[in-house]
CSV table of C-alpha atoms in Angstrom, one decimal:
chain,number,residue,atom,x,y,z
A,1,UNK,CA,-12.5,17.3,-22.0
A,2,UNK,CA,-14.5,14.4,-23.2
A,3,UNK,CA,-17.1,13.0,-20.8
A,4,UNK,CA,-15.3,9.6,-20.8
A,5,UNK,CA,-12.3,11.2,-19.1
A,6,UNK,CA,-13.9,11.5,-15.7
A,7,UNK,CA,-16.7,10.3,-13.5
A,8,UNK,CA,-19.3,12.8,-12.2
A,9,UNK,CA,-17.6,13.0,-8.8
A,10,UNK,CA,-20.3,11.3,-6.7
A,11,UNK,CA,-19.2,12.0,-3.1
A,12,UNK,CA,-16.0,13.7,-4.3
A,13,UNK,CA,-15.6,17.5,-4.0
A,14,UNK,CA,-15.0,17.8,-7.8
A,15,UNK,CA,-15.1,15.6,-10.9
A,16,UNK,CA,-12.5,12.9,-10.8
A,17,UNK,CA,-10.2,12.9,-13.9
A,18,UNK,CA,-8.7,9.6,-14.9
A,19,UNK,CA,-4.9,9.7,-15.3
A,20,UNK,CA,-5.1,7.3,-18.2
A,21,UNK,CA,-7.2,10.0,-20.0
A,22,UNK,CA,-4.8,12.7,-19.0
A,23,UNK,CA,-1.9,10.7,-20.3
A,24,UNK,CA,-3.6,10.1,-23.6
A,25,UNK,CA,-4.5,13.8,-24.2
A,26,UNK,CA,-2.0,16.0,-22.4
A,27,UNK,CA,0.8,16.0,-25.0
A,28,UNK,CA,4.2,16.9,-23.7
A,29,UNK,CA,3.1,18.9,-20.6
A,30,UNK,CA,1.3,17.5,-17.6
A,31,UNK,CA,-1.4,19.6,-15.9
A,32,UNK,CA,-0.3,21.8,-13.0
A,33,UNK,CA,-2.3,19.8,-10.4
A,34,UNK,CA,0.1,16.9,-10.9
A,35,UNK,CA,3.3,18.9,-10.6
A,36,UNK,CA,5.0,18.3,-7.2
A,37,UNK,CA,6.8,21.0,-5.2
A,38,UNK,CA,10.5,21.1,-5.9
A,39,UNK,CA,11.4,19.4,-2.6
A,40,UNK,CA,9.1,16.4,-3.4
A,41,UNK,CA,10.1,15.8,-7.0
A,42,UNK,CA,11.8,12.4,-7.6
A,43,UNK,CA,15.4,12.0,-8.3
A,44,UNK,CA,15.3,9.7,-11.3
A,45,UNK,CA,18.9,8.7,-11.6
A,46,UNK,CA,20.0,7.1,-8.2
A,47,UNK,CA,22.2,4.1,-8.4
A,48,UNK,CA,19.8,1.5,-9.9
A,49,UNK,CA,22.1,-1.0,-11.4
A,50,UNK,CA,22.1,-3.2,-8.3
A,51,UNK,CA,25.4,-1.7,-7.0
A,52,UNK,CA,23.7,0.7,-4.5
A,53,UNK,CA,22.0,-0.1,-1.3
A,54,UNK,CA,18.8,-2.2,-1.4
A,55,UNK,CA,16.2,-3.5,1.0
A,56,UNK,CA,17.1,-6.9,2.5
A,57,UNK,CA,16.1,-10.2,0.8
A,58,UNK,CA,14.8,-13.0,3.0
A,59,UNK,CA,14.4,-16.6,1.9
A,60,UNK,CA,11.2,-17.9,3.5
A,61,UNK,CA,12.1,-21.5,2.5
A,62,UNK,CA,14.8,-21.8,5.1
A,63,UNK,CA,14.3,-24.9,7.3
A,64,UNK,CA,15.5,-23.0,10.4
A,65,UNK,CA,12.4,-21.1,11.6
A,66,UNK,CA,14.4,-19.2,14.2
A,67,UNK,CA,16.9,-18.0,11.6
A,68,UNK,CA,14.0,-16.9,9.3
A,69,UNK,CA,12.3,-15.1,12.1
A,70,UNK,CA,15.6,-13.3,13.0
A,71,UNK,CA,16.1,-12.3,9.4
A,72,UNK,CA,12.6,-10.9,9.0
A,73,UNK,CA,12.8,-9.1,12.4
A,74,UNK,CA,16.2,-7.5,11.6
A,75,UNK,CA,14.9,-6.3,8.2
A,76,UNK,CA,11.8,-4.8,9.8
A,77,UNK,CA,13.7,-3.1,12.7
A,78,UNK,CA,16.2,-1.4,10.4
A,79,UNK,CA,14.4,-1.0,7.0
A,80,UNK,CA,10.7,-1.7,7.6
A,81,UNK,CA,10.9,-3.5,4.2
A,82,UNK,CA,12.2,-6.8,2.8
A,83,UNK,CA,11.8,-8.9,-0.3
A,84,UNK,CA,10.4,-12.3,0.4
A,85,UNK,CA,11.7,-15.0,-2.0
A,86,UNK,CA,10.7,-18.7,-2.1
A,87,UNK,CA,7.5,-17.7,-0.3
A,88,UNK,CA,5.3,-20.5,-1.6
A,89,UNK,CA,2.9,-18.6,-3.8
A,90,UNK,CA,3.1,-20.1,-7.3
A,91,UNK,CA,4.8,-17.8,-9.9
A,92,UNK,CA,2.1,-18.7,-12.5
A,93,UNK,CA,-0.6,-17.4,-10.1
A,94,UNK,CA,1.4,-14.1,-9.6
A,95,UNK,CA,1.7,-13.6,-13.4
A,96,UNK,CA,-1.9,-14.6,-14.1
A,97,UNK,CA,-3.3,-12.2,-11.6
A,98,UNK,CA,-1.1,-9.4,-12.8
A,99,UNK,CA,-2.1,-10.1,-16.5
A,100,UNK,CA,-5.8,-10.1,-15.6
A,101,UNK,CA,-5.6,-6.7,-14.0
A,102,UNK,CA,-3.7,-5.3,-16.9
A,103,UNK,CA,-6.6,-6.5,-19.0
A,104,UNK,CA,-9.0,-4.5,-16.9
A,105,UNK,CA,-7.0,-1.2,-17.3
A,106,UNK,CA,-7.0,-1.8,-21.0
A,107,UNK,CA,-10.8,-1.9,-21.2
A,108,UNK,CA,-12.6,1.0,-22.8
A,109,UNK,CA,-13.2,3.9,-20.4
A,110,UNK,CA,-17.0,3.3,-20.3
A,111,UNK,CA,-16.4,-0.3,-19.0
A,112,UNK,CA,-14.0,0.9,-16.3
A,113,UNK,CA,-16.4,3.7,-15.3
A,114,UNK,CA,-19.1,1.2,-14.3
A,115,UNK,CA,-17.0,0.6,-11.2
A,116,UNK,CA,-16.2,4.2,-10.3
A,117,UNK,CA,-15.7,4.6,-6.6
A,118,UNK,CA,-16.7,7.2,-3.9
A,119,UNK,CA,-14.8,8.4,-0.8
A,120,UNK,CA,-17.4,6.7,1.4
A,121,UNK,CA,-15.5,3.3,1.0
A,122,UNK,CA,-13.0,3.9,-1.8
A,123,UNK,CA,-14.1,0.5,-3.2
A,124,UNK,CA,-13.9,0.3,-6.9
A,125,UNK,CA,-12.1,2.2,-9.7
A,126,UNK,CA,-10.5,5.4,-8.5
A,127,UNK,CA,-7.9,8.1,-9.2
A,128,UNK,CA,-7.5,10.0,-6.0
A,129,UNK,CA,-6.9,9.3,-2.3
A,130,UNK,CA,-7.5,12.6,-0.5
A,131,UNK,CA,-10.8,14.5,-0.4
A,132,UNK,CA,-9.6,18.1,-0.3
A,133,UNK,CA,-11.0,20.2,-3.2
A,134,UNK,CA,-8.2,21.6,-5.4
A,135,UNK,CA,-5.6,19.5,-3.7
A,136,UNK,CA,-2.5,18.0,-5.4
A,137,UNK,CA,-2.9,14.9,-7.5
A,138,UNK,CA,-0.8,11.8,-8.1
A,139,UNK,CA,-0.1,10.3,-11.5
A,140,UNK,CA,-2.0,7.0,-11.1
A,141,UNK,CA,-5.3,5.3,-11.2
A,142,UNK,CA,-6.3,2.3,-9.0
A,143,UNK,CA,-8.9,-0.4,-8.2
A,144,UNK,CA,-9.6,-1.1,-4.5
A,145,UNK,CA,-11.5,-4.1,-3.2
A,146,UNK,CA,-12.2,-5.9,0.0
A,147,UNK,CA,-11.3,-9.6,0.7
A,148,UNK,CA,-11.8,-9.8,4.5
A,149,UNK,CA,-14.0,-9.7,6.5
A,150,UNK,CA,-16.3,-11.9,4.3
A,151,UNK,CA,-19.2,-9.5,5.0
A,152,UNK,CA,-17.5,-6.8,2.9
A,153,UNK,CA,-16.3,-9.0,0.0
A,154,UNK,CA,-18.6,-8.9,-3.0
A,155,UNK,CA,-17.6,-10.3,-6.4
A,156,UNK,CA,-20.3,-8.1,-8.0
A,157,UNK,CA,-18.1,-5.1,-7.1
A,158,UNK,CA,-15.1,-6.7,-8.9
A,159,UNK,CA,-14.7,-6.2,-12.6
A,160,UNK,CA,-16.3,-8.8,-14.8
A,161,UNK,CA,-13.8,-8.2,-17.6
A,162,UNK,CA,-11.5,-9.8,-18.5
A,163,UNK,CA,-13.4,-13.0,-17.6
A,164,UNK,CA,-10.4,-14.5,-15.8
A,165,UNK,CA,-10.1,-11.6,-13.3
A,166,UNK,CA,-12.5,-12.6,-10.6
A,167,UNK,CA,-11.2,-16.2,-10.4
A,168,UNK,CA,-7.6,-15.1,-10.5
A,169,UNK,CA,-8.1,-12.5,-7.8
A,170,UNK,CA,-9.9,-14.8,-5.5
A,171,UNK,CA,-7.2,-17.5,-5.7
A,172,UNK,CA,-4.4,-14.9,-5.4
A,173,UNK,CA,-6.1,-13.4,-2.4
A,174,UNK,CA,-6.4,-16.8,-0.6
A,175,UNK,CA,-2.7,-17.6,-1.1
A,176,UNK,CA,-1.4,-14.2,-0.1
A,177,UNK,CA,-3.6,-14.3,3.0
A,178,UNK,CA,-1.9,-17.5,4.2
A,179,UNK,CA,1.5,-15.9,3.5
A,180,UNK,CA,0.6,-12.9,5.6
A,181,UNK,CA,-0.4,-15.1,8.5
A,182,UNK,CA,2.9,-16.9,8.2
A,183,UNK,CA,4.9,-13.7,8.2
A,184,UNK,CA,2.9,-12.4,11.2
A,185,UNK,CA,4.2,-15.5,13.2
A,186,UNK,CA,7.7,-14.7,12.2
A,187,UNK,CA,7.3,-11.0,13.2
A,188,UNK,CA,5.8,-12.0,16.6
A,189,UNK,CA,8.6,-14.4,17.4
A,190,UNK,CA,11.1,-11.7,16.3
A,191,UNK,CA,9.8,-9.5,19.1
A,192,UNK,CA,10.4,-12.3,21.7
A,193,UNK,CA,6.7,-13.0,21.9
A,194,UNK,CA,4.6,-16.2,21.4
A,195,UNK,CA,4.3,-16.8,17.6
A,196,UNK,CA,0.5,-16.1,17.7
A,197,UNK,CA,0.6,-13.0,19.8
A,198,UNK,CA,0.7,-10.4,17.0
A,199,UNK,CA,-2.1,-12.2,15.1
A,200,UNK,CA,-4.2,-12.2,18.3
A,201,UNK,CA,-3.7,-8.4,18.5
A,202,UNK,CA,-5.2,-8.2,14.9
A,203,UNK,CA,-8.3,-10.1,16.0
A,204,UNK,CA,-7.1,-13.6,15.4
A,205,UNK,CA,-7.2,-15.7,12.2
A,206,UNK,CA,-10.5,-14.9,10.5
A,207,UNK,CA,-11.0,-11.7,12.5
A,208,UNK,CA,-8.5,-9.6,10.6
A,209,UNK,CA,-9.1,-7.5,7.5
A,210,UNK,CA,-7.6,-7.7,4.0
A,211,UNK,CA,-8.0,-5.7,0.9
A,212,UNK,CA,-6.3,-5.3,-2.4
A,213,UNK,CA,-5.4,-2.1,-4.3
A,214,UNK,CA,-4.2,-2.6,-7.9
A,215,UNK,CA,-2.3,0.5,-9.0
A,216,UNK,CA,-1.9,1.6,-12.6
A,217,UNK,CA,0.6,4.3,-13.5
A,218,UNK,CA,0.2,5.4,-17.1
A,219,UNK,CA,3.1,6.8,-19.2
A,220,UNK,CA,4.0,10.3,-18.2
A,221,UNK,CA,5.7,12.9,-20.5
A,222,UNK,CA,7.3,14.7,-17.5
A,223,UNK,CA,8.1,12.0,-14.9
A,224,UNK,CA,10.7,14.2,-13.2
A,225,UNK,CA,7.9,16.6,-12.1
A,226,UNK,CA,5.4,14.2,-10.5
A,227,UNK,CA,4.9,10.9,-8.6
A,228,UNK,CA,2.7,7.9,-9.0
A,229,UNK,CA,2.1,7.9,-5.3
A,230,UNK,CA,3.5,10.7,-3.0
A,231,UNK,CA,5.7,9.8,0.0
A,232,UNK,CA,3.8,8.0,2.7
A,233,UNK,CA,3.8,5.1,5.2
A,234,UNK,CA,1.1,2.5,4.9
A,235,UNK,CA,-1.7,3.1,7.5
A,236,UNK,CA,-2.6,-0.6,7.9
A,237,UNK,CA,-0.8,-3.6,9.4
A,238,UNK,CA,1.4,-5.1,6.7
A,239,UNK,CA,1.6,-4.8,2.9
A,240,UNK,CA,2.5,-7.6,0.4
A,241,UNK,CA,3.4,-5.8,-2.8
A,242,UNK,CA,3.7,-7.6,-6.2
A,243,UNK,CA,5.4,-5.1,-8.5
A,244,UNK,CA,5.5,-4.8,-12.2
A,245,UNK,CA,7.6,-7.5,-13.9
A,246,UNK,CA,9.5,-5.1,-16.1
A,247,UNK,CA,9.3,-1.4,-14.9
A,248,UNK,CA,10.8,-0.2,-11.7
A,249,UNK,CA,9.3,2.6,-9.7
A,250,UNK,CA,9.2,1.9,-5.9
A,251,UNK,CA,11.5,4.1,-3.8
A,252,UNK,CA,12.0,3.6,-0.1
A,253,UNK,CA,13.5,5.9,2.5
A,254,UNK,CA,16.7,4.2,3.6
A,255,UNK,CA,17.8,4.1,7.3
A,256,UNK,CA,20.1,7.1,6.6
A,257,UNK,CA,17.3,9.1,5.1
A,258,UNK,CA,18.0,8.8,1.4
A,259,UNK,CA,15.6,7.7,-1.3
A,260,UNK,CA,16.7,4.4,-2.9
A,261,UNK,CA,15.2,2.6,-5.9
A,262,UNK,CA,14.1,-0.9,-5.0
A,263,UNK,CA,15.6,-3.5,-7.3
A,264,UNK,CA,12.8,-6.2,-7.5
A,265,UNK,CA,13.7,-9.8,-7.4
A,266,UNK,CA,11.6,-11.7,-10.0
A,267,UNK,CA,8.5,-13.3,-8.5
A,268,UNK,CA,9.3,-11.9,-5.0
A,269,UNK,CA,6.9,-10.1,-2.8
A,270,UNK,CA,8.0,-6.7,-1.3
A,271,UNK,CA,6.8,-6.8,2.3
A,272,UNK,CA,6.6,-3.7,4.4
A,273,UNK,CA,5.5,-2.9,7.9
A,274,UNK,CA,2.4,-0.6,8.2
A,275,UNK,CA,1.6,1.9,10.9
A,276,UNK,CA,-0.5,-0.5,12.9
A,277,UNK,CA,2.4,-2.9,13.5
A,278,UNK,CA,4.7,0.0,14.3
A,279,UNK,CA,2.1,0.9,17.0
A,280,UNK,CA,1.7,-2.6,18.3
A,281,UNK,CA,5.4,-3.2,18.5
A,282,UNK,CA,5.9,0.2,20.2
A,283,UNK,CA,8.1,1.3,17.3
A,284,UNK,CA,10.4,-1.8,17.5
A,285,UNK,CA,9.3,-2.4,13.9
A,286,UNK,CA,9.4,0.6,11.6
A,287,UNK,CA,6.6,1.7,9.2
A,288,UNK,CA,8.9,3.4,6.6
A,289,UNK,CA,8.1,6.2,4.1
A,290,UNK,CA,8.0,5.1,0.4
A,291,UNK,CA,6.8,6.6,-2.9
A,292,UNK,CA,6.3,5.6,-6.5
A,293,UNK,CA,7.9,7.2,-9.6
A,294,UNK,CA,6.5,7.0,-13.1
A,295,UNK,CA,8.0,6.4,-16.5
A,296,UNK,CA,7.9,8.3,-19.8
A,297,UNK,CA,8.3,5.1,-21.8
A,298,UNK,CA,6.0,2.5,-20.2
A,299,UNK,CA,2.9,2.0,-18.1
A,300,UNK,CA,3.4,0.3,-14.8
A,301,UNK,CA,1.1,-1.9,-12.7
A,302,UNK,CA,1.5,-3.2,-9.1
A,303,UNK,CA,-0.8,-5.1,-6.7
A,304,UNK,CA,-0.7,-4.1,-3.0
A,305,UNK,CA,-2.3,-6.6,-0.6
A,306,UNK,CA,-3.1,-4.8,2.7
A,307,UNK,CA,-3.3,-7.0,5.8
A,308,UNK,CA,-5.0,-5.2,8.6
A,309,UNK,CA,-6.2,-5.6,12.2
A,310,UNK,CA,-10.0,-5.9,12.7
A,311,UNK,CA,-11.2,-2.4,12.1
A,312,UNK,CA,-13.1,-1.9,15.4
A,313,UNK,CA,-10.4,-3.4,17.6
A,314,UNK,CA,-8.5,-0.9,19.8
A,315,UNK,CA,-4.8,-0.9,18.7
A,316,UNK,CA,-2.1,0.2,21.1
A,317,UNK,CA,1.4,-0.9,22.0
A,318,UNK,CA,1.3,-4.5,23.3
A,319,UNK,CA,1.6,-4.7,27.1
A,320,UNK,CA,4.7,-7.0,26.9
A,321,UNK,CA,6.6,-4.3,25.0
A,322,UNK,CA,5.8,-1.5,27.5
A,323,UNK,CA,7.7,-0.8,30.7
A,324,UNK,CA,9.2,1.9,32.9
A,325,UNK,CA,12.2,2.2,30.5
A,326,UNK,CA,10.0,2.0,27.4
A,327,UNK,CA,6.6,3.8,27.8
A,328,UNK,CA,3.8,3.4,25.3
A,329,UNK,CA,4.6,5.7,22.4
A,330,UNK,CA,1.1,5.9,20.9
A,331,UNK,CA,-2.5,6.4,22.1
A,332,UNK,CA,-5.1,3.7,21.7
A,333,UNK,CA,-7.1,4.0,18.5
A,334,UNK,CA,-9.1,1.6,16.3
A,335,UNK,CA,-8.1,1.1,12.7
A,336,UNK,CA,-11.4,2.6,11.6
A,337,UNK,CA,-10.6,5.8,13.5
A,338,UNK,CA,-7.1,5.9,12.2
A,339,UNK,CA,-8.3,5.6,8.6
A,340,UNK,CA,-10.6,8.6,9.1
A,341,UNK,CA,-7.7,10.4,10.5
A,342,UNK,CA,-5.6,9.6,7.4
A,343,UNK,CA,-8.2,10.2,4.8
A,344,UNK,CA,-9.1,13.6,6.1
A,345,UNK,CA,-5.5,14.7,5.6
A,346,UNK,CA,-4.3,12.7,2.6
A,347,UNK,CA,-0.8,11.3,2.2
A,348,UNK,CA,1.8,13.2,4.2
A,349,UNK,CA,5.0,11.1,4.6
A,350,UNK,CA,5.2,9.9,8.2
A,351,UNK,CA,3.6,13.1,9.6
A,352,UNK,CA,0.3,11.3,10.5
A,353,UNK,CA,1.8,8.7,12.8
A,354,UNK,CA,4.4,11.0,14.2
A,355,UNK,CA,1.7,13.5,15.2
A,356,UNK,CA,0.0,10.9,17.3
A,357,UNK,CA,3.3,10.0,18.9
A,358,UNK,CA,3.9,13.6,19.9
A,359,UNK,CA,0.4,13.8,21.4
A,360,UNK,CA,1.0,10.6,23.4
A,361,UNK,CA,4.3,11.6,24.8
A,362,UNK,CA,3.4,15.2,25.3
A,363,UNK,CA,0.3,14.2,27.3
A,364,UNK,CA,1.9,11.3,29.2
A,365,UNK,CA,0.2,8.9,26.9
A,366,UNK,CA,-3.2,10.5,27.5
A,367,UNK,CA,-4.8,11.3,24.1
A,368,UNK,CA,-8.2,9.9,23.2
A,369,UNK,CA,-8.8,8.5,19.8
A,370,UNK,CA,-11.6,10.9,19.2
A,371,UNK,CA,-9.5,13.9,20.0
A,372,UNK,CA,-6.7,12.7,17.7
A,373,UNK,CA,-9.1,12.0,14.9
A,374,UNK,CA,-10.5,15.5,15.0
A,375,UNK,CA,-7.3,17.4,15.2
A,376,UNK,CA,-6.6,19.6,12.1
């Protein structure tokens, strides 16, 4: 394989092969490492003409704030997902940011490799999420960067090409951050709490964390055998996803356990609850499993904005949502500790969060974060 196909694997257990390079060179057959077990392979022909079930759509421009909060809460209790329309982020900004990142992934390999990441922080250009040597691989590359806290944000770690990328990403991040804070108030009210309660549990405005992962899924000659991202729930607080404007790929586990293809509304954000909000809400809101399929015909790009609690703040079910008839379902753990817990194990559907719930209930709520983080 040509040297431009991978980085040297600094910090990784083996050289990291770029999926773009694999797509360009593999012909009609994908390498075995990308082939999923039969039970995990995607079903590529569910009802996708809009006639099947789909995640709820919520109009955030409604004047009745209580009605908006109720709609958001209902969606997050049942589905863990909704599409936000009329959200206030300008369509031209969405399209400009998406176009700039497409421009990055079209740069020559040697330009992209200047930003190769390591598992120490994952920041930069990457192609894998787990650190197990010889483990299964997903059909996708990505770029990960920090936006908050300000001490972690560095434009020098962002791509300099295309020239519009840094400015577009900065503006995009600022507007999506404000939208996240607005949705947090709606989610908090939907739990019957003060509008700012959930935000306070995240560390307050300015104390929270935010990062962006831009996903690039190259064309795949055997999309029926692999996934762009394996089934998982998001470990953070909340995700604002801007999907490709012409290629579908996101699948969500429906309330009845079936995989459904999300039908994106143009210029909408797909919003989903992450594990930290499931914990804080004591499972009133659901962090739902989802995955990404790939296409034989076209590349696909998406932008996932992750809105997270302050990383060193203990996260546990909020006291107002715990009582004799509803005990705390999860042990206390910081987001930093939870990320270590996840990264050691890689993506595993909902198994990571559920394992903590089992520990908490089996031990009467008495599982230390350190013990949970070190469990195999």
